[in-house]
mmCIF file of C-alpha atoms and ligand atoms in Angstrom:
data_model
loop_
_atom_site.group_PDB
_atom_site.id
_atom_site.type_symbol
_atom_site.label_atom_id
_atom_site.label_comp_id
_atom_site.label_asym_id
_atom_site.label_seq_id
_atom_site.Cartn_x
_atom_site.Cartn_y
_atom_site.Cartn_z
ATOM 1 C CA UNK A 1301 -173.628 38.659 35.586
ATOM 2 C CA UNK A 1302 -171.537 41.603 37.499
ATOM 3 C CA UNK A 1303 -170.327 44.487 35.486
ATOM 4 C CA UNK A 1304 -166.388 44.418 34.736
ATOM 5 C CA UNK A 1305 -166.125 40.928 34.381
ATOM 6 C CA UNK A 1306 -165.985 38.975 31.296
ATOM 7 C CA UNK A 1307 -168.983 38.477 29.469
ATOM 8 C CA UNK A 1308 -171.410 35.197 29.455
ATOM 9 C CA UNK A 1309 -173.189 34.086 26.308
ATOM 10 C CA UNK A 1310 -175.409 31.634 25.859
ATOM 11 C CA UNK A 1311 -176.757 29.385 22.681
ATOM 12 C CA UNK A 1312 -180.141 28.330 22.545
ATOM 13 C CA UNK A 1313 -182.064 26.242 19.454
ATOM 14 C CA UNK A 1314 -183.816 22.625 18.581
ATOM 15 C CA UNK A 1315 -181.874 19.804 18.246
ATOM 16 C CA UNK A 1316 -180.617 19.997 14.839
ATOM 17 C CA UNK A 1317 -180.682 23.912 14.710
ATOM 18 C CA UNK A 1318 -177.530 24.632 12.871
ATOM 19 C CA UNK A 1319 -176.093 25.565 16.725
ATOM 20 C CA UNK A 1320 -172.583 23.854 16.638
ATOM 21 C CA UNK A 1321 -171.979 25.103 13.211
ATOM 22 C CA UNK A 1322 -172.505 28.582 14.412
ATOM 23 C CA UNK A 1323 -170.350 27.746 17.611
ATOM 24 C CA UNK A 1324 -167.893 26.666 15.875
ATOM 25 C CA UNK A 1325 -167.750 29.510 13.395
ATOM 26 C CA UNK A 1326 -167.381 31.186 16.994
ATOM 27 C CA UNK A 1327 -164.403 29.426 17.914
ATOM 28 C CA UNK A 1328 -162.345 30.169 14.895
ATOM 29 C CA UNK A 1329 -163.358 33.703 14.958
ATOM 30 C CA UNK A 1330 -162.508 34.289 18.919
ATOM 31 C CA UNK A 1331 -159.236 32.717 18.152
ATOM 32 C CA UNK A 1332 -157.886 34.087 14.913
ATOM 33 C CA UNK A 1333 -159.233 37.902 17.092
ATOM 34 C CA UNK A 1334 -157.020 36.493 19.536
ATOM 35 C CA UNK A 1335 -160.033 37.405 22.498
ATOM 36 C CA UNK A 1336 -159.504 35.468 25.743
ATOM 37 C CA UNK A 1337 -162.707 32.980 26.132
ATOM 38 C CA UNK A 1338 -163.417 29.162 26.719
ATOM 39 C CA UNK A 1339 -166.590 27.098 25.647
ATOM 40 C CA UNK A 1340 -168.310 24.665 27.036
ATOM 41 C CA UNK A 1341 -171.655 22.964 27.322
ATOM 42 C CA UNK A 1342 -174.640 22.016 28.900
ATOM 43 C CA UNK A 1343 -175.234 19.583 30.327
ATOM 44 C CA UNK A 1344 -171.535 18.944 31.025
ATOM 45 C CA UNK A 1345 -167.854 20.593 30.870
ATOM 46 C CA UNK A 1346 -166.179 19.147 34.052
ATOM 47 C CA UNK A 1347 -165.792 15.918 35.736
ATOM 48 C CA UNK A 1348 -169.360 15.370 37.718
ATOM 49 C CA UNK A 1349 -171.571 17.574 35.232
ATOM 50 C CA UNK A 1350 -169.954 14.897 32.834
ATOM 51 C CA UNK A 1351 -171.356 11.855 34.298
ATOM 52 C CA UNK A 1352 -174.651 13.918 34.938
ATOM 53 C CA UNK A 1353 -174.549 13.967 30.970
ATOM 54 C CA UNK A 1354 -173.869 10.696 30.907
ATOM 55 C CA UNK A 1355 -177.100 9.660 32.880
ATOM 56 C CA UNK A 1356 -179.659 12.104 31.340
ATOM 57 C CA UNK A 1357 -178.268 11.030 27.604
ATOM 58 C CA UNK A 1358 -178.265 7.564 28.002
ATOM 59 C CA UNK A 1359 -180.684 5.865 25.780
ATOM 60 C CA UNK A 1360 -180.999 2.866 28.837
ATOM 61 C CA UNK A 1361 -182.523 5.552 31.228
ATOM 62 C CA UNK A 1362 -186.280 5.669 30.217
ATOM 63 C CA UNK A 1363 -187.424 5.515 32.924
ATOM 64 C CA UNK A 1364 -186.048 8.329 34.640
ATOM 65 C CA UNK A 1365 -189.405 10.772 35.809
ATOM 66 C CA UNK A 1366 -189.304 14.421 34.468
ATOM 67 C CA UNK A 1367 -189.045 15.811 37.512
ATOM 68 C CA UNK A 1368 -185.855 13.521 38.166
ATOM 69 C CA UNK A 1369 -184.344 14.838 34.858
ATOM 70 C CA UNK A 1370 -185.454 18.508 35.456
ATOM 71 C CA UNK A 1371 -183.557 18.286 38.606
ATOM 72 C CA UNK A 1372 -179.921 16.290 37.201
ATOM 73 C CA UNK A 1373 -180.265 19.374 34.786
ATOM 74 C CA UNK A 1374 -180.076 22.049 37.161
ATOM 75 C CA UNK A 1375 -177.662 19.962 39.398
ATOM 76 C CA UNK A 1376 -175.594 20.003 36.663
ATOM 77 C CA UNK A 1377 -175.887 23.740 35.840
ATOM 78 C CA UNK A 1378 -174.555 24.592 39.310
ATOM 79 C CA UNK A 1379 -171.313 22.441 39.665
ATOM 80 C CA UNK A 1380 -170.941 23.720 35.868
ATOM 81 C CA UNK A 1381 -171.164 26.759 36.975
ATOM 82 C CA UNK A 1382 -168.579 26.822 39.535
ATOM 83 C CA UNK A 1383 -166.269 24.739 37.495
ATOM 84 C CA UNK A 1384 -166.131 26.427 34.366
ATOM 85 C CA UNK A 1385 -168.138 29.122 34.117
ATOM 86 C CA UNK A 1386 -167.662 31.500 37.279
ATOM 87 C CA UNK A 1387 -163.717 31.171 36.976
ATOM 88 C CA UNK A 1388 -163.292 32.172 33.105
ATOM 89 C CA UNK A 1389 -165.480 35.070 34.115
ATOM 90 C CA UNK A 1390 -163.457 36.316 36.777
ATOM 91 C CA UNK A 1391 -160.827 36.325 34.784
ATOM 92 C CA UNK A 1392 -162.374 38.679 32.142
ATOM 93 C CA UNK A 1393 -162.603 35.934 29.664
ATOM 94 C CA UNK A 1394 -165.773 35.818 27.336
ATOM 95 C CA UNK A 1395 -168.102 32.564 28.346
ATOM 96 C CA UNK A 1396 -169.728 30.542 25.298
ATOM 97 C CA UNK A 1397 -172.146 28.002 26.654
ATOM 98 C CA UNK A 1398 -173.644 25.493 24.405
ATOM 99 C CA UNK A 1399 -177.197 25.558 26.019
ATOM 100 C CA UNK A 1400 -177.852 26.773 29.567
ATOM 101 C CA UNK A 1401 -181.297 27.729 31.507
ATOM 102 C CA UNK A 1402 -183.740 28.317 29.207
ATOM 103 C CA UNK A 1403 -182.899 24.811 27.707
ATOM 104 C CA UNK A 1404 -184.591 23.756 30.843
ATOM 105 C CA UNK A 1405 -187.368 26.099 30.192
ATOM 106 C CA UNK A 1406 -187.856 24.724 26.019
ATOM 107 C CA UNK A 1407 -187.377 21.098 26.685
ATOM 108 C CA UNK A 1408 -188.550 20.468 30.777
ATOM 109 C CA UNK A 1409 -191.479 23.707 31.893
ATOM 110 C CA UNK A 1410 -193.069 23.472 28.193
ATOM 111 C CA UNK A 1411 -191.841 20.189 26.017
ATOM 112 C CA UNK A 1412 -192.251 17.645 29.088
ATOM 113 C CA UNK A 1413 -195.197 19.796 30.606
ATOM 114 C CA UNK A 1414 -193.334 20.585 33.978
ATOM 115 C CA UNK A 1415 -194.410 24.531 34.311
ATOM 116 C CA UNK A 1416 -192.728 27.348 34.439
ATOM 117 C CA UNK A 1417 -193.054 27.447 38.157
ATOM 118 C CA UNK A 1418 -191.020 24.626 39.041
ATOM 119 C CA UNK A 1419 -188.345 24.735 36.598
ATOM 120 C CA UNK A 1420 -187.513 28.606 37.521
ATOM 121 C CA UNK A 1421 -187.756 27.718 41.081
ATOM 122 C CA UNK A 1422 -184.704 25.024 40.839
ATOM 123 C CA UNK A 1423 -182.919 27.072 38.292
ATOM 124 C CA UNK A 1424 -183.186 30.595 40.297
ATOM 125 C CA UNK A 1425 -179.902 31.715 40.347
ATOM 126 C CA UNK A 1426 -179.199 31.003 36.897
ATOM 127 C CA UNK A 1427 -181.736 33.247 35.798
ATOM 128 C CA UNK A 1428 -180.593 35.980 38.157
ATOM 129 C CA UNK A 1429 -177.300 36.001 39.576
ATOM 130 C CA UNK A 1430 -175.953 33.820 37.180
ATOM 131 C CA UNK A 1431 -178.455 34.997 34.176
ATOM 132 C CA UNK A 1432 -176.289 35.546 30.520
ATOM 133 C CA UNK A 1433 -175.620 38.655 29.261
ATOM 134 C CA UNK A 1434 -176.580 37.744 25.685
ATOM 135 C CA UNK A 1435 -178.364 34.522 24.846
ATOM 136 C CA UNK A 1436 -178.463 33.645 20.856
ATOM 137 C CA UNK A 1437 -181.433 31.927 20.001
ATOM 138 C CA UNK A 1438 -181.483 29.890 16.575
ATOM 139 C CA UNK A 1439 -184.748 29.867 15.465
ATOM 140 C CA UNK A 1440 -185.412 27.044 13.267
ATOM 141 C CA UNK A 1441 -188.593 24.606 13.528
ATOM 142 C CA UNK A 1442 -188.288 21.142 14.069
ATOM 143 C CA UNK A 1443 -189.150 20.037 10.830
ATOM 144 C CA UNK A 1444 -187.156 22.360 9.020
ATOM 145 C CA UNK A 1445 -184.261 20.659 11.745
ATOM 146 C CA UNK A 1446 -185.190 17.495 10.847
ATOM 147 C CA UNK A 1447 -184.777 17.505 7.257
ATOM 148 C CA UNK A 1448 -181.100 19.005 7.693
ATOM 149 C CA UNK A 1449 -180.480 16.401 9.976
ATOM 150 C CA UNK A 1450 -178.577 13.184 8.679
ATOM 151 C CA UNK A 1451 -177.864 10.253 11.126
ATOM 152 C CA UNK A 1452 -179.882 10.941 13.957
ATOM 153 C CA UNK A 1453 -178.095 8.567 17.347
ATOM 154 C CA UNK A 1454 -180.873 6.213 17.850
ATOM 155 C CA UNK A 1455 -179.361 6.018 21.701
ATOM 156 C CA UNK A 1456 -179.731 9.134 22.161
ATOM 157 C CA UNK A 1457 -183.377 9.102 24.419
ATOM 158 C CA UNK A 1458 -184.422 12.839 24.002
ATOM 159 C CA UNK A 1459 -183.770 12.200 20.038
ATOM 160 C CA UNK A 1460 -186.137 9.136 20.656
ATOM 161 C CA UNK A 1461 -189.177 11.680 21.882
ATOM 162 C CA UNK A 1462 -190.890 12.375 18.183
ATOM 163 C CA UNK A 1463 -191.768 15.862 16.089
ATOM 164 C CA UNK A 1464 -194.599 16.317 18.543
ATOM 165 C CA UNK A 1465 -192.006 16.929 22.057
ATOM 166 C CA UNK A 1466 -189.819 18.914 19.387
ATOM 167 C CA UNK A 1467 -192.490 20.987 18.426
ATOM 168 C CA UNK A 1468 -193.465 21.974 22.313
ATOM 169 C CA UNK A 1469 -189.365 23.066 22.711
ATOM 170 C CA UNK A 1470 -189.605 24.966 19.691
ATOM 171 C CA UNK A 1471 -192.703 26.274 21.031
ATOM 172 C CA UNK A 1472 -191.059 26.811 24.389
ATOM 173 C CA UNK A 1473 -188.110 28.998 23.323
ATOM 174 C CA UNK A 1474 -190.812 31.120 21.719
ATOM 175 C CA UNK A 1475 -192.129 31.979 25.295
ATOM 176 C CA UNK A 1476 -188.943 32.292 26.706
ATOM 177 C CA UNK A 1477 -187.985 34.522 23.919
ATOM 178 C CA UNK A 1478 -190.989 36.684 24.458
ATOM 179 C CA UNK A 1479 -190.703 36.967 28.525
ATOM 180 C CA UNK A 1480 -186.837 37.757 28.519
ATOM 181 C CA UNK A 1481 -186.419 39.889 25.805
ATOM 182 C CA UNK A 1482 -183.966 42.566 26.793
ATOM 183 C CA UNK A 1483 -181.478 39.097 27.245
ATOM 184 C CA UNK A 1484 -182.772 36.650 24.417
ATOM 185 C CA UNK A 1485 -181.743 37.698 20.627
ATOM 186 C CA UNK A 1486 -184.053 35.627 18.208
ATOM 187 C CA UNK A 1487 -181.889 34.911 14.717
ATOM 188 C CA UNK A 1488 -183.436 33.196 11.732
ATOM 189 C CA UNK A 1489 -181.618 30.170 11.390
ATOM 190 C CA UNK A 1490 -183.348 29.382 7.914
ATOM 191 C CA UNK A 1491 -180.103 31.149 6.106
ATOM 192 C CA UNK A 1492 -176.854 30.083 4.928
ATOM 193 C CA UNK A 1493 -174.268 29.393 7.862
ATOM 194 C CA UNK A 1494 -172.207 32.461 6.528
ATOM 195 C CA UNK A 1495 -175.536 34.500 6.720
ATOM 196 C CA UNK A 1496 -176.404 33.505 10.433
ATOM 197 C CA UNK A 1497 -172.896 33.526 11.861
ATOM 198 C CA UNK A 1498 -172.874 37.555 9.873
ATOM 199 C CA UNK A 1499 -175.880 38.034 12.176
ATOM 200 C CA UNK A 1500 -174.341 36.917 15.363
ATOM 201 C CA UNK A 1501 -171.074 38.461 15.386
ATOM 202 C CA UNK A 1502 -173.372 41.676 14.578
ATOM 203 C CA UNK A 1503 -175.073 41.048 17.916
ATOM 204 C CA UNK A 1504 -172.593 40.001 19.992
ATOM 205 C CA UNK A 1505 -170.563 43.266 18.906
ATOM 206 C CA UNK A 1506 -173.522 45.701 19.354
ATOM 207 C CA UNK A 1507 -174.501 44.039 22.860
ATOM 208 C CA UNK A 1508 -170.755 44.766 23.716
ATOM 209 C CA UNK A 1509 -169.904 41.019 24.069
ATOM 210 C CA UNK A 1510 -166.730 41.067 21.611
HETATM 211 P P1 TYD B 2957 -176.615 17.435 22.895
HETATM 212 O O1 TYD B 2957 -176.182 16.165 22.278
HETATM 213 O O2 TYD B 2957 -175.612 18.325 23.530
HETATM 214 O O3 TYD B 2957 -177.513 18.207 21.858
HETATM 215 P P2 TYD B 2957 -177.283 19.549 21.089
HETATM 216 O O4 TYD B 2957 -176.097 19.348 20.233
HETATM 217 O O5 TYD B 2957 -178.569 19.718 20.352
HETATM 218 O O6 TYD B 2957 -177.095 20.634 22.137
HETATM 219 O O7 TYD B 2957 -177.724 17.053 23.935
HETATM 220 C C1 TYD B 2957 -178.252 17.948 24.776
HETATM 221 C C2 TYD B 2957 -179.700 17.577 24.934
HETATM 222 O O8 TYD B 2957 -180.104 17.926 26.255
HETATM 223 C C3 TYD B 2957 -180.587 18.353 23.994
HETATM 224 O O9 TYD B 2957 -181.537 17.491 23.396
HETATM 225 C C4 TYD B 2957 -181.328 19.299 24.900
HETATM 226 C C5 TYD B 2957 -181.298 18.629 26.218
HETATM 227 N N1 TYD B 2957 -181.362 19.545 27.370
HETATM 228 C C6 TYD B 2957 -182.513 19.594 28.146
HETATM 229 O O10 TYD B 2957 -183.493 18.889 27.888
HETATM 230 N N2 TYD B 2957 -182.551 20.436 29.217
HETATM 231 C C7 TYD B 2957 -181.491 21.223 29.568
HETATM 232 O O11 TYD B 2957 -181.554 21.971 30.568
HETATM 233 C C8 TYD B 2957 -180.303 21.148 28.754
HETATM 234 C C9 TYD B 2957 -179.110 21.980 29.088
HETATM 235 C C10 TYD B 2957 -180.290 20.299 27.678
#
């Protein structure tokens, strides 16, 4: 993202991770600080990355082809992008997105099998021009997700895909972990909320994001 702007951060984990907690730790943090920001969330945040949501969420679509949802992702990421995202930034406000890129990397290249190749080719400019300055990555397995996790949205068709799909994300944000490292901060999300959120406000500072 260019210099002298405001900064872009990214949140990355399972389903079940312990992420909205942490983001909205965030929230009450940033505003009690008083430090200009917005949040938001992918897939979605404006009127037509919305109804993108709406399509790739709903549990009637089942049978939309990976490729078809790989593609509505990064669709979504772009008028996102240009809704939300780009403007906040230009005016020097700090960007939390709920999910972004490597989202597409976790659950699409690895979890559905589409490749690496294909999913950075559609989400190139989100993972250069448009890349985060800091993305927070919640490590926490599946299972140990799943057993914190009450109430589960039976609608919901990616919650519908089983421990083994989880187990490929989890396995995927591993990878993307390891081949963008100087951008991807792995925290142990099998800690107290208090302990993680301690942990991300550490980063965030030392990465020059607050
Ligand atoms: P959501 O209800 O927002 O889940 P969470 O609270 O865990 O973020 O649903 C988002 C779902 O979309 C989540 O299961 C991950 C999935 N997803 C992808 O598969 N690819 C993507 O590129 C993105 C952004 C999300």
């Amino acid at each position: 993202m260019e210099k002298s702007k405001g900064k872009f951060v990214t949140f990355e984990g399972c389903d079940g991770c312990g992420k909205s907690t942490q983001l909205k730790l965030l929230s009450e943090y940033l505003t009690k600080n008083g430090v200009p920001h917005i949040f938001t969330r992918e897939p979605g945040g404006g009127k037509i990355s919305e109804a993108i949501r709406e399509i790739l969420l709903n549990g009637k679509n089942s049978e939309m082809t990976d490729e078809c949802e790989a593609l509505l992702y990064s669709a979504s990421r772009m008028q996102h992008l240009a809704d939300r995202v780009i403007p906040a930034l230009s005016d020097g406000k700090l960007v939390i997105c709920d999910r972004y890129v490597d989202s597409s990397l976790a659950y699409q290249a690895y979890a559905r099998g589409l490749g690496e190749e294909f999913i950075e080719n559609i989400n190139q400019l989100a993972l250069t021009k448009y890349a985060p300055d800091t993305t927070i990555f919640i490590d926490l397995t599946p299972s140990q997700a799943f057993a914190r996790k009450q109430g589960a949205d039976e609608n919901d068709r990616l919650e519908q895909a089983g421990i083994a799909f989880h187990e490929r994300v989890y396995d995927g944000y591993q990878r993307v972990a390891k081949k963008y490292p100087e951008r991807v901060v792995v925290v142990n999300g099998n800690q107290t909320p208090t302990e993680i959120f301690e942990q991300v406000l550490r980063v965030l500072k030392e990465r020059n994001c607050l």
